[in-house]
Amino acid sequence: MDSVLEVNGTTMDFGGLRALHAVDLQVRQREIAALIGPNGAGKTTFFNCVTGIYEPTEGDIFISPPGGKRRRINGVKINRAAELGMARTFQNIRLFPNMTVLENVMIGRHCRAKAGVLGAILRGGGTRREEQEIVDRSYEILVKIGLADQVDELAKNLPYGAQRRLEIARAMATEPFLLLLDEPAAGMNPRETEALEELIVRIRDEERISILMIEHDMKIVMSISDRIFVLDYGEKIAEGTASEIRENPVVIKAYLGEDVNA
Amino acid sequence: MKALSEFKKSLIISLWFMLLTFPIMVIRVNTIEKVVEWRWRNMAFIGIGSFLLSFVWRYLLGRKEKGRKLAEAGRVEVRLFSQRLMDEPRIYRPALAAVTLFAVAFPFLFSSYQTNIMTTALMYVMLGLGLNIVVGLAGLLDLGYVAFYAVGAYSYALLNYHFGLGFWAVLPVGALLGVLFGILLGFPVLRLRGDYLAIVTLGFGEIIRIILENWNEFSFGPSGIANISRPGLFGIQMSLNEATIYLYFIMIALCLFTIFVVNRLQDSRIGRAWIALREDEVACQAMGIDKTKTKLTAFALGAMWAGMVGVIFAAKTTFINPASFTFLESAMILSIVVLGGMGSIIGVIIGAFILILTPEYLRAFSNYRMLLFGMTMVLMMVFRPQGIVTNVRRIYKFRARGRDGEPSQA
Ligand SMILES: Nc1ncnc2c1ncn2[C@@H]1O[C@H](COP(=O)(O)OP(=O)(O)OP(=O)(O)O)[C@@H](O)[C@H]1O
Ligand SMILES: [Mg+2]
């Protein structure tokens, strides 16, 4: 089994509140995994543990980047997690509002570039080439994501759906092997959601990136996920393919309700 | 109907102002004749004045609001005249040439008194540009910036006094000590943001000043250090007038150097990281930017300029004492950055000239200096919080291919 992310028995306590309780989860190479569950189930907390924002109270988080070594990443710094190849988006969009669309993506390239203070001041050939490479690569990503005609717009002036896509573009710029999307379809209209669905599948197939996605929109979850994990009150109550989850009585009871037949 | 309510609003405001100013504007106790004078005329002036001003005020606010709505709805770019000028090479090239010519001719056209003032203004340009890195780009509100200025000044004064080191030898030392103290301040405040950061940096500035004031053996206390050497030029003897002109040109050169470096930093990987840090700290880290390193470089590179200007200050006045490095100085430099436009080099230069030169040339108003200063700041914050010059959006050129494999943009 070639999982790129392996989380074993991870628990996260906030004082007296147990937000995650002994959660196991694996994401395999080039698959789209979904993490679902009712509000407050601990999904975002799980992302925060994986990306270094929180250090889990208990348990182990391992990553095995394709072609790289397996390593434990509990409590690495946030920026280190990105360097190691895990990029994320945020539930409540966190772009750099007063930077242009292109600059937002260029920030994603930061950890793959080297120029330091002296390089910036002297601006020799190496630095100039690197800068141009950052710009070119960022633009390429924006073309792929479909934001190429808004490169010079300020991020805060983009419509909501485009902001969500820009967050994905920015995350892609860090060259991740695992992309963690926190409710990417939230606030999108049906047409945008469809385009997003297609985009996520394309990212997996063309860029060979694994995806772990939190999403409340069951239509998108059921149609593109290779595997689904269900959290409820911080505990994993089920895992399986879309059809397995759809029929799982525990899940239906906890969360899906009548939605499952819709 | 609307007019009536506007009228009522203004009436209430004018009554309120009349009431507020009643004790100081109307009543006067004549202590010689032991009578109370009632100056009702003043009250009438206040009433009419505030009544009219409140109309103007609301009209301007309304216009600003309209402009904002328009900008949001139709994406109408609200661009300042000055920015349009900067985009047009046919206009800005001759303008730049004229400024250069004026700057070179200045000390020969005007008295050395005027040259001195100009040198001071240039020093504040440099200080503003330095603080702009910390506050404008990295978004770290630093209220103790004057501490680095003091470090530079005292490093020259003391090295000159004890070891007879000259200006040119100490200038890089001042810069280096600035960097060192920048990092020294940076470490403890790494986790702080906003108000908390402001308070701690304010404290840091005061600590440095109080140390200088009280550690007599080290800094000679409040009496300061005198007879600091002026900058040398291959041992040539200079008259006071010549020395003033010389310092003026040193300052011009250093300012150009600062502008060059800051401009390059701003438009680099590091500069973008600073801006991203200002915009969203968590997202910035999640994109792989090391917060610690980025913050420390901002503090260090910001403080470096203050250290250098400190050395120049000591060389210019030939006498320093802790009284030159009070919080007011930090506030002044911060005002330059805010007034000019955070993150904008041209803005900071304009801000420095306005704030340093106007008080000099408006001696007539010297009694109202602080009042005017405060009023300008309040008005700026209400009507143009982004400063005189907003930062120009950078447009990058790319060579990448478009969606269809054709080159899409040169
Ligand atoms: N930093 C924190 N300190 C204390 N409690 C927290 C913290 N972060 C999250 N929690 C709590 O942990 C629980 C899980 O929150 P989390 O944000 O992970 O839910 P979620 O599954 O993402 O919900 P939603 O679908 O609404 O986004 C909630 O009860 C929340 O209040
Ligand atoms: Mg959440």
GROMACS .gro file of N, CA and C in nm, chain B residues 243-356:
model
  342
  505ALA      N    1   3.151   7.255   0.498
  505ALA     CA    2   3.116   7.130   0.565
  505ALA      C    3   2.967   7.103   0.553
  506THR      N    4   2.888   7.209   0.564
  506THR     CA    5   2.743   7.194   0.552
  506THR      C    6   2.706   7.142   0.414
  507ILE      N    7   2.770   7.203   0.311
  507ILE     CA    8   2.741   7.160   0.174
  507ILE      C    9   2.785   7.016   0.152
  508TYR      N   10   2.902   6.985   0.207
  508TYR     CA   11   2.954   6.849   0.193
  508TYR      C   12   2.856   6.748   0.252
  509LEU      N   13   2.808   6.778   0.374
  509LEU     CA   14   2.715   6.687   0.440
  509LEU      C   15   2.586   6.673   0.360
  510TYR      N   16   2.545   6.784   0.301
  510TYR     CA   17   2.424   6.782   0.218
  510TYR      C   18   2.440   6.681   0.104
  511PHE      N   19   2.556   6.684   0.040
  511PHE     CA   20   2.576   6.592  -0.072
  511PHE      C   21   2.593   6.447  -0.027
  512ILE      N   22   2.655   6.431   0.091
  512ILE     CA   23   2.661   6.295   0.147
  512ILE      C   24   2.520   6.241   0.165
  513MET      N   25   2.435   6.330   0.217
  513MET     CA   26   2.297   6.290   0.246
  513MET      C   27   2.222   6.256   0.117
  514ILE      N   28   2.244   6.337   0.014
  514ILE     CA   29   2.179   6.309  -0.116
  514ILE      C   30   2.222   6.170  -0.164
  515ALA      N   31   2.353   6.144  -0.157
  515ALA     CA   32   2.405   6.016  -0.205
  515ALA      C   33   2.346   5.901  -0.125
  516LEU      N   34   2.343   5.918   0.009
  516LEU     CA   35   2.289   5.810   0.092
  516LEU      C   36   2.141   5.786   0.067
  517CYS      N   37   2.070   5.896   0.042
  517CYS     CA   38   1.927   5.881   0.013
  517CYS      C   39   1.907   5.803  -0.116
  518LEU      N   40   1.985   5.836  -0.218
  518LEU     CA   41   1.973   5.764  -0.345
  518LEU      C   42   2.005   5.616  -0.323
  519PHE      N   43   2.109   5.593  -0.244
  519PHE     CA   44   2.148   5.456  -0.212
  519PHE      C   45   2.031   5.382  -0.144
  520THR      N   46   1.970   5.450  -0.045
  520THR     CA   47   1.859   5.389   0.028
  520THR      C   48   1.744   5.357  -0.066
  521ILE      N   49   1.710   5.455  -0.150
  521ILE     CA   50   1.598   5.435  -0.242
  521ILE      C   51   1.626   5.315  -0.332
  522PHE      N   52   1.749   5.310  -0.381
  522PHE     CA   53   1.788   5.200  -0.469
  522PHE      C   54   1.770   5.065  -0.399
  523VAL      N   55   1.826   5.056  -0.279
  523VAL     CA   56   1.823   4.928  -0.207
  523VAL      C   57   1.680   4.890  -0.167
  524VAL      N   58   1.608   4.988  -0.110
  524VAL     CA   59   1.473   4.957  -0.064
  524VAL      C   60   1.384   4.917  -0.182
  525ASN      N   61   1.404   4.986  -0.293
  525ASN     CA   62   1.325   4.953  -0.411
  525ASN      C   63   1.352   4.810  -0.456
  526ARG      N   64   1.478   4.771  -0.454
  526ARG     CA   65   1.510   4.635  -0.497
  526ARG      C   66   1.458   4.532  -0.398
  527LEU      N   67   1.469   4.565  -0.268
  527LEU     CA   68   1.420   4.472  -0.166
  527LEU      C   69   1.270   4.452  -0.180
  528GLN      N   70   1.201   4.563  -0.200
  528GLN     CA   71   1.056   4.561  -0.208
  528GLN      C   72   1.010   4.470  -0.321
  529ASP      N   73   1.084   4.474  -0.429
  529ASP     CA   74   1.046   4.399  -0.548
  529ASP      C   75   1.132   4.273  -0.557
  530SER      N   76   1.129   4.194  -0.452
  530SER     CA   77   1.209   4.073  -0.452
  530SER      C   78   1.134   3.966  -0.375
  531ARG      N   79   1.194   3.850  -0.370
  531ARG     CA   80   1.133   3.739  -0.296
  531ARG      C   81   1.111   3.779  -0.150
  532ILE      N   82   1.213   3.844  -0.090
  532ILE     CA   83   1.203   3.886   0.050
  532ILE      C   84   1.092   3.989   0.067
  533GLY      N   85   1.090   4.086  -0.022
  533GLY     CA   86   0.991   4.194  -0.012
  533GLY      C   87   0.850   4.139  -0.021
  534ARG      N   88   0.830   4.048  -0.112
  534ARG     CA   89   0.695   3.989  -0.125
  534ARG      C   90   0.659   3.913   0.002
  535ALA      N   91   0.758   3.846   0.061
  535ALA     CA   92   0.730   3.772   0.185
  535ALA      C   93   0.688   3.870   0.295
  536TRP      N   94   0.753   3.987   0.302
  536TRP     CA   95   0.714   4.088   0.402
  536TRP      C   96   0.569   4.127   0.383
  537ILE      N   97   0.534   4.155   0.258
  537ILE     CA   98   0.398   4.201   0.231
  537ILE      C   99   0.298   4.090   0.264
  538ALA      N  100   0.333   3.967   0.228
  538ALA     CA  101   0.243   3.856   0.258
  538ALA      C  102   0.225   3.842   0.409
  539LEU      N  103   0.333   3.861   0.483
  539LEU     CA  104   0.328   3.853   0.629
  539LEU      C  105   0.232   3.959   0.684
  540ARG      N  106   0.238   4.078   0.623
  540ARG     CA  107   0.149   4.185   0.664
  540ARG      C  108   0.003   4.149   0.634
  541GLU      N  109  -0.019   4.087   0.521
  541GLU     CA  110  -0.155   4.061   0.476
  541GLU      C  111  -0.221   3.948   0.555
  542ASP      N  112  -0.149   3.839   0.579
  542ASP     CA  113  -0.208   3.729   0.654
  542ASP      C  114  -0.098   3.638   0.706
  543GLU      N  115  -0.078   3.642   0.838
  543GLU     CA  116   0.036   3.572   0.895
  543GLU      C  117   0.025   3.421   0.881
  544VAL      N  118  -0.094   3.368   0.906
  544VAL     CA  119  -0.109   3.222   0.900
  544VAL      C  120  -0.097   3.171   0.757
  545ALA      N  121  -0.167   3.237   0.665
  545ALA     CA  122  -0.161   3.194   0.526
  545ALA      C  123  -0.018   3.203   0.473
  546CYS      N  124   0.050   3.308   0.516
  546CYS     CA  125   0.188   3.328   0.473
  546CYS      C  126   0.276   3.212   0.516
  547GLN      N  127   0.259   3.167   0.639
  547GLN     CA  128   0.338   3.052   0.686
  547GLN      C  129   0.296   2.924   0.615
  548ALA      N  130   0.166   2.912   0.592
  548ALA     CA  131   0.117   2.791   0.527
  548ALA      C  132   0.169   2.781   0.384
  549MET      N  133   0.216   2.892   0.329
  549MET     CA  134   0.275   2.888   0.196
  549MET      C  135   0.426   2.864   0.201
  550GLY      N  136   0.475   2.834   0.321
  550GLY     CA  137   0.615   2.796   0.331
  550GLY      C  138   0.709   2.909   0.366
  551ILE      N  139   0.655   3.022   0.410
  551ILE     CA  140   0.743   3.132   0.447
  551ILE      C  141   0.776   3.123   0.596
  552ASP      N  142   0.903   3.130   0.627
  552ASP     CA  143   0.948   3.122   0.766
  552ASP      C  144   0.921   3.256   0.834
  553LYS      N  145   0.826   3.254   0.926
  553LYS     CA  146   0.784   3.379   0.989
  553LYS      C  147   0.898   3.441   1.068
  554THR      N  148   0.968   3.358   1.144
  554THR     CA  149   1.076   3.410   1.227
  554THR      C  150   1.180   3.484   1.143
  555LYS      N  151   1.225   3.417   1.039
  555LYS     CA  152   1.330   3.474   0.955
  555LYS      C  153   1.281   3.603   0.889
  556THR      N  154   1.158   3.597   0.839
  556THR     CA  155   1.105   3.712   0.766
  556THR      C  156   1.089   3.833   0.857
  557LYS      N  157   1.038   3.809   0.978
  557LYS     CA  158   1.021   3.921   1.071
  557LYS      C  159   1.156   3.979   1.111
  558LEU      N  160   1.250   3.890   1.141
  558LEU     CA  161   1.380   3.938   1.186
  558LEU      C  162   1.451   4.017   1.076
  559THR      N  163   1.442   3.970   0.950
  559THR     CA  164   1.505   4.049   0.844
  559THR      C  165   1.440   4.185   0.832
  560ALA      N  166   1.308   4.190   0.849
  560ALA     CA  167   1.240   4.319   0.840
  560ALA      C  168   1.291   4.413   0.950
  561PHE      N  169   1.296   4.363   1.074
  561PHE     CA  170   1.345   4.447   1.184
  561PHE      C  171   1.489   4.489   1.160
  562ALA      N  172   1.572   4.394   1.118
  562ALA     CA  173   1.714   4.422   1.101
  562ALA      C  174   1.737   4.522   0.988
  563LEU      N  175   1.675   4.498   0.874
  563LEU     CA  176   1.698   4.586   0.760
  563LEU      C  177   1.633   4.722   0.779
  564GLY      N  178   1.527   4.727   0.859
  564GLY     CA  179   1.467   4.857   0.890
  564GLY      C  180   1.558   4.936   0.981
  565ALA      N  181   1.611   4.869   1.083
  565ALA     CA  182   1.694   4.937   1.183
  565ALA      C  183   1.827   4.983   1.125
  566MET      N  184   1.874   4.913   1.023
  566MET     CA  185   2.004   4.947   0.963
  566MET      C  186   2.009   5.094   0.919
  567TRP      N  187   1.902   5.140   0.855
  567TRP     CA  188   1.902   5.278   0.804
  567TRP      C  189   1.903   5.376   0.919
  568ALA      N  190   1.827   5.343   1.025
  568ALA     CA  191   1.824   5.433   1.140
  568ALA      C  192   1.963   5.443   1.201
  569GLY      N  193   2.035   5.331   1.207
  569GLY     CA  194   2.171   5.333   1.260
  569GLY      C  195   2.259   5.426   1.178
  570MET      N  196   2.247   5.419   1.047
  570MET     CA  197   2.328   5.505   0.961
  570MET      C  198   2.292   5.652   0.979
  571VAL      N  199   2.161   5.681   0.980
  571VAL     CA  200   2.121   5.821   0.996
  571VAL      C  201   2.166   5.872   1.132
  572GLY      N  202   2.168   5.785   1.231
  572GLY     CA  203   2.216   5.825   1.363
  572GLY      C  204   2.359   5.876   1.355
  573VAL      N  205   2.444   5.804   1.284
  573VAL     CA  206   2.584   5.846   1.267
  573VAL      C  207   2.588   5.984   1.201
  574ILE      N  208   2.506   6.002   1.098
  574ILE     CA  209   2.504   6.131   1.028
  574ILE      C  210   2.457   6.242   1.120
  575PHE      N  211   2.357   6.210   1.200
  575PHE     CA  212   2.304   6.310   1.293
  575PHE      C  213   2.413   6.358   1.388
  576ALA      N  214   2.487   6.262   1.444
  576ALA     CA  215   2.594   6.299   1.537
  576ALA      C  216   2.699   6.384   1.466
  577ALA      N  217   2.730   6.349   1.342
  577ALA     CA  218   2.831   6.424   1.268
  577ALA      C  219   2.781   6.563   1.229
  578LYS      N  220   2.651   6.574   1.211
  578LYS     CA  221   2.595   6.701   1.167
  578LYS      C  222   2.587   6.801   1.281
  579THR      N  223   2.537   6.754   1.395
  579THR     CA  224   2.517   6.848   1.506
  579THR      C  225   2.643   6.861   1.592
  580THR      N  226   2.736   6.767   1.579
  580THR     CA  227   2.860   6.757   1.657
  580THR      C  228   2.835   6.750   1.808
  581PHE      N  229   2.708   6.744   1.845
  581PHE     CA  230   2.675   6.729   1.987
  581PHE      C  231   2.549   6.645   1.998
  582ILE      N  232   2.551   6.543   2.084
  582ILE     CA  233   2.427   6.468   2.104
  582ILE      C  234   2.404   6.446   2.252
  583ASN      N  235   2.275   6.440   2.287
  583ASN     CA  236   2.238   6.395   2.421
  583ASN      C  237   2.105   6.323   2.412
  584PRO      N  238   2.066   6.252   2.518
  584PRO     CA  239   1.947   6.165   2.506
  584PRO      C  240   1.820   6.241   2.468
  585ALA      N  241   1.817   6.372   2.491
  585ALA     CA  242   1.695   6.447   2.465
  585ALA      C  243   1.656   6.446   2.318
  586SER      N  244   1.752   6.413   2.231
  586SER     CA  245   1.720   6.410   2.088
  586SER      C  246   1.647   6.284   2.048
  587PHE      N  247   1.636   6.189   2.141
  587PHE     CA  248   1.584   6.058   2.100
  587PHE      C  249   1.461   6.019   2.181
  588THR      N  250   1.366   6.111   2.188
  588THR     CA  251   1.245   6.084   2.264
  588THR      C  252   1.142   6.015   2.176
  589PHE      N  253   1.034   5.975   2.240
  589PHE     CA  254   0.927   5.908   2.168
  589PHE      C  255   0.870   5.995   2.056
  590LEU      N  256   0.874   6.127   2.080
  590LEU     CA  257   0.820   6.219   1.980
  590LEU      C  258   0.885   6.198   1.844
  591GLU      N  259   1.014   6.166   1.851
  591GLU     CA  260   1.090   6.143   1.728
  591GLU      C  261   1.035   6.019   1.655
  592SER      N  262   1.013   5.913   1.730
  592SER     CA  263   0.953   5.792   1.670
  592SER      C  264   0.819   5.825   1.608
  593ALA      N  265   0.739   5.902   1.681
  593ALA     CA  266   0.606   5.936   1.633
  593ALA      C  267   0.616   6.015   1.503
  594MET      N  268   0.715   6.104   1.497
  594MET     CA  269   0.735   6.185   1.378
  594MET      C  270   0.766   6.096   1.257
  595ILE      N  271   0.857   6.002   1.276
  595ILE     CA  272   0.896   5.916   1.164
  595ILE      C  273   0.779   5.829   1.120
  596LEU      N  274   0.705   5.781   1.220
  596LEU     CA  275   0.588   5.701   1.188
  596LEU      C  276   0.485   5.784   1.110
  597SER      N  277   0.469   5.910   1.151
  597SER     CA  278   0.375   5.997   1.081
  597SER      C  279   0.416   6.015   0.935
  598ILE      N  280   0.546   6.025   0.913
  598ILE     CA  281   0.595   6.040   0.776
  598ILE      C  282   0.550   5.921   0.692
  599VAL      N  283   0.566   5.803   0.748
  599VAL     CA  284   0.530   5.682   0.674
  599VAL      C  285   0.379   5.677   0.649
  600VAL      N  286   0.302   5.708   0.754
  600VAL     CA  287   0.158   5.698   0.741
  600VAL      C  288   0.103   5.805   0.648
  601LEU      N  289   0.154   5.927   0.664
  601LEU     CA  290   0.107   6.038   0.581
  601LEU      C  291   0.143   6.014   0.435
  602GLY      N  292   0.264   5.970   0.412
  602GLY     CA  293   0.311   5.952   0.275
  602GLY      C  294   0.241   5.837   0.205
  603GLY      N  295   0.214   5.733   0.279
  603GLY     CA  296   0.152   5.617   0.216
  603GLY      C  297   0.235   5.496   0.248
  604MET      N  298   0.178   5.405   0.327
  604MET     CA  299   0.255   5.289   0.372
  604MET      C  300   0.298   5.204   0.254
  605GLY      N  301   0.424   5.171   0.252
  605GLY     CA  302   0.474   5.082   0.149
  605GLY      C  303   0.511   5.152   0.020
  606SER      N  304   0.498   5.285   0.016
  606SER     CA  305   0.530   5.354  -0.108
  606SER      C  306   0.653   5.443  -0.089
  607ILE      N  307   0.754   5.424  -0.172
  607ILE     CA  308   0.879   5.499  -0.156
  607ILE      C  309   0.857   5.647  -0.184
  608ILE      N  310   0.792   5.677  -0.297
  608ILE     CA  311   0.765   5.817  -0.331
  608ILE      C  312   0.681   5.881  -0.222
  609GLY      N  313   0.584   5.806  -0.172
  609GLY     CA  314   0.497   5.858  -0.068
  609GLY      C  315   0.576   5.898   0.055
  610VAL      N  316   0.668   5.813   0.097
  610VAL     CA  317   0.747   5.842   0.216
  610VAL      C  318   0.834   5.967   0.192
  611ILE      N  319   0.890   5.981   0.074
  611ILE     CA  320   0.972   6.098   0.044
  611ILE      C  321   0.887   6.224   0.054
  612ILE      N  322   0.770   6.221  -0.007
  612ILE     CA  323   0.682   6.338  -0.002
  612ILE      C  324   0.641   6.365   0.142
  613GLY      N  325   0.606   6.259   0.214
  613GLY     CA  326   0.566   6.274   0.354
  613GLY      C  327   0.675   6.340   0.437
  614ALA      N  328   0.800   6.297   0.418
  614ALA     CA  329   0.910   6.354   0.495
  614ALA      C  330   0.926   6.502   0.464
  615PHE      N  331   0.920   6.539   0.338
  615PHE     CA  332   0.937   6.680   0.303
  615PHE      C  333   0.824   6.764   0.360
  616ILE      N  334   0.703   6.713   0.352
  616ILE     CA  335   0.590   6.791   0.405
  616ILE      C  336   0.606   6.810   0.555
  617LEU      N  337   0.632   6.702   0.627
  617LEU     CA  338   0.632   6.711   0.773
  617LEU      C  339   0.754   6.784   0.828
  618ILE      N  340   0.867   6.780   0.757
  618ILE     CA  341   0.986   6.847   0.810
  618ILE      C  342   0.996   6.990   0.759
   0.00000   0.00000   0.00000
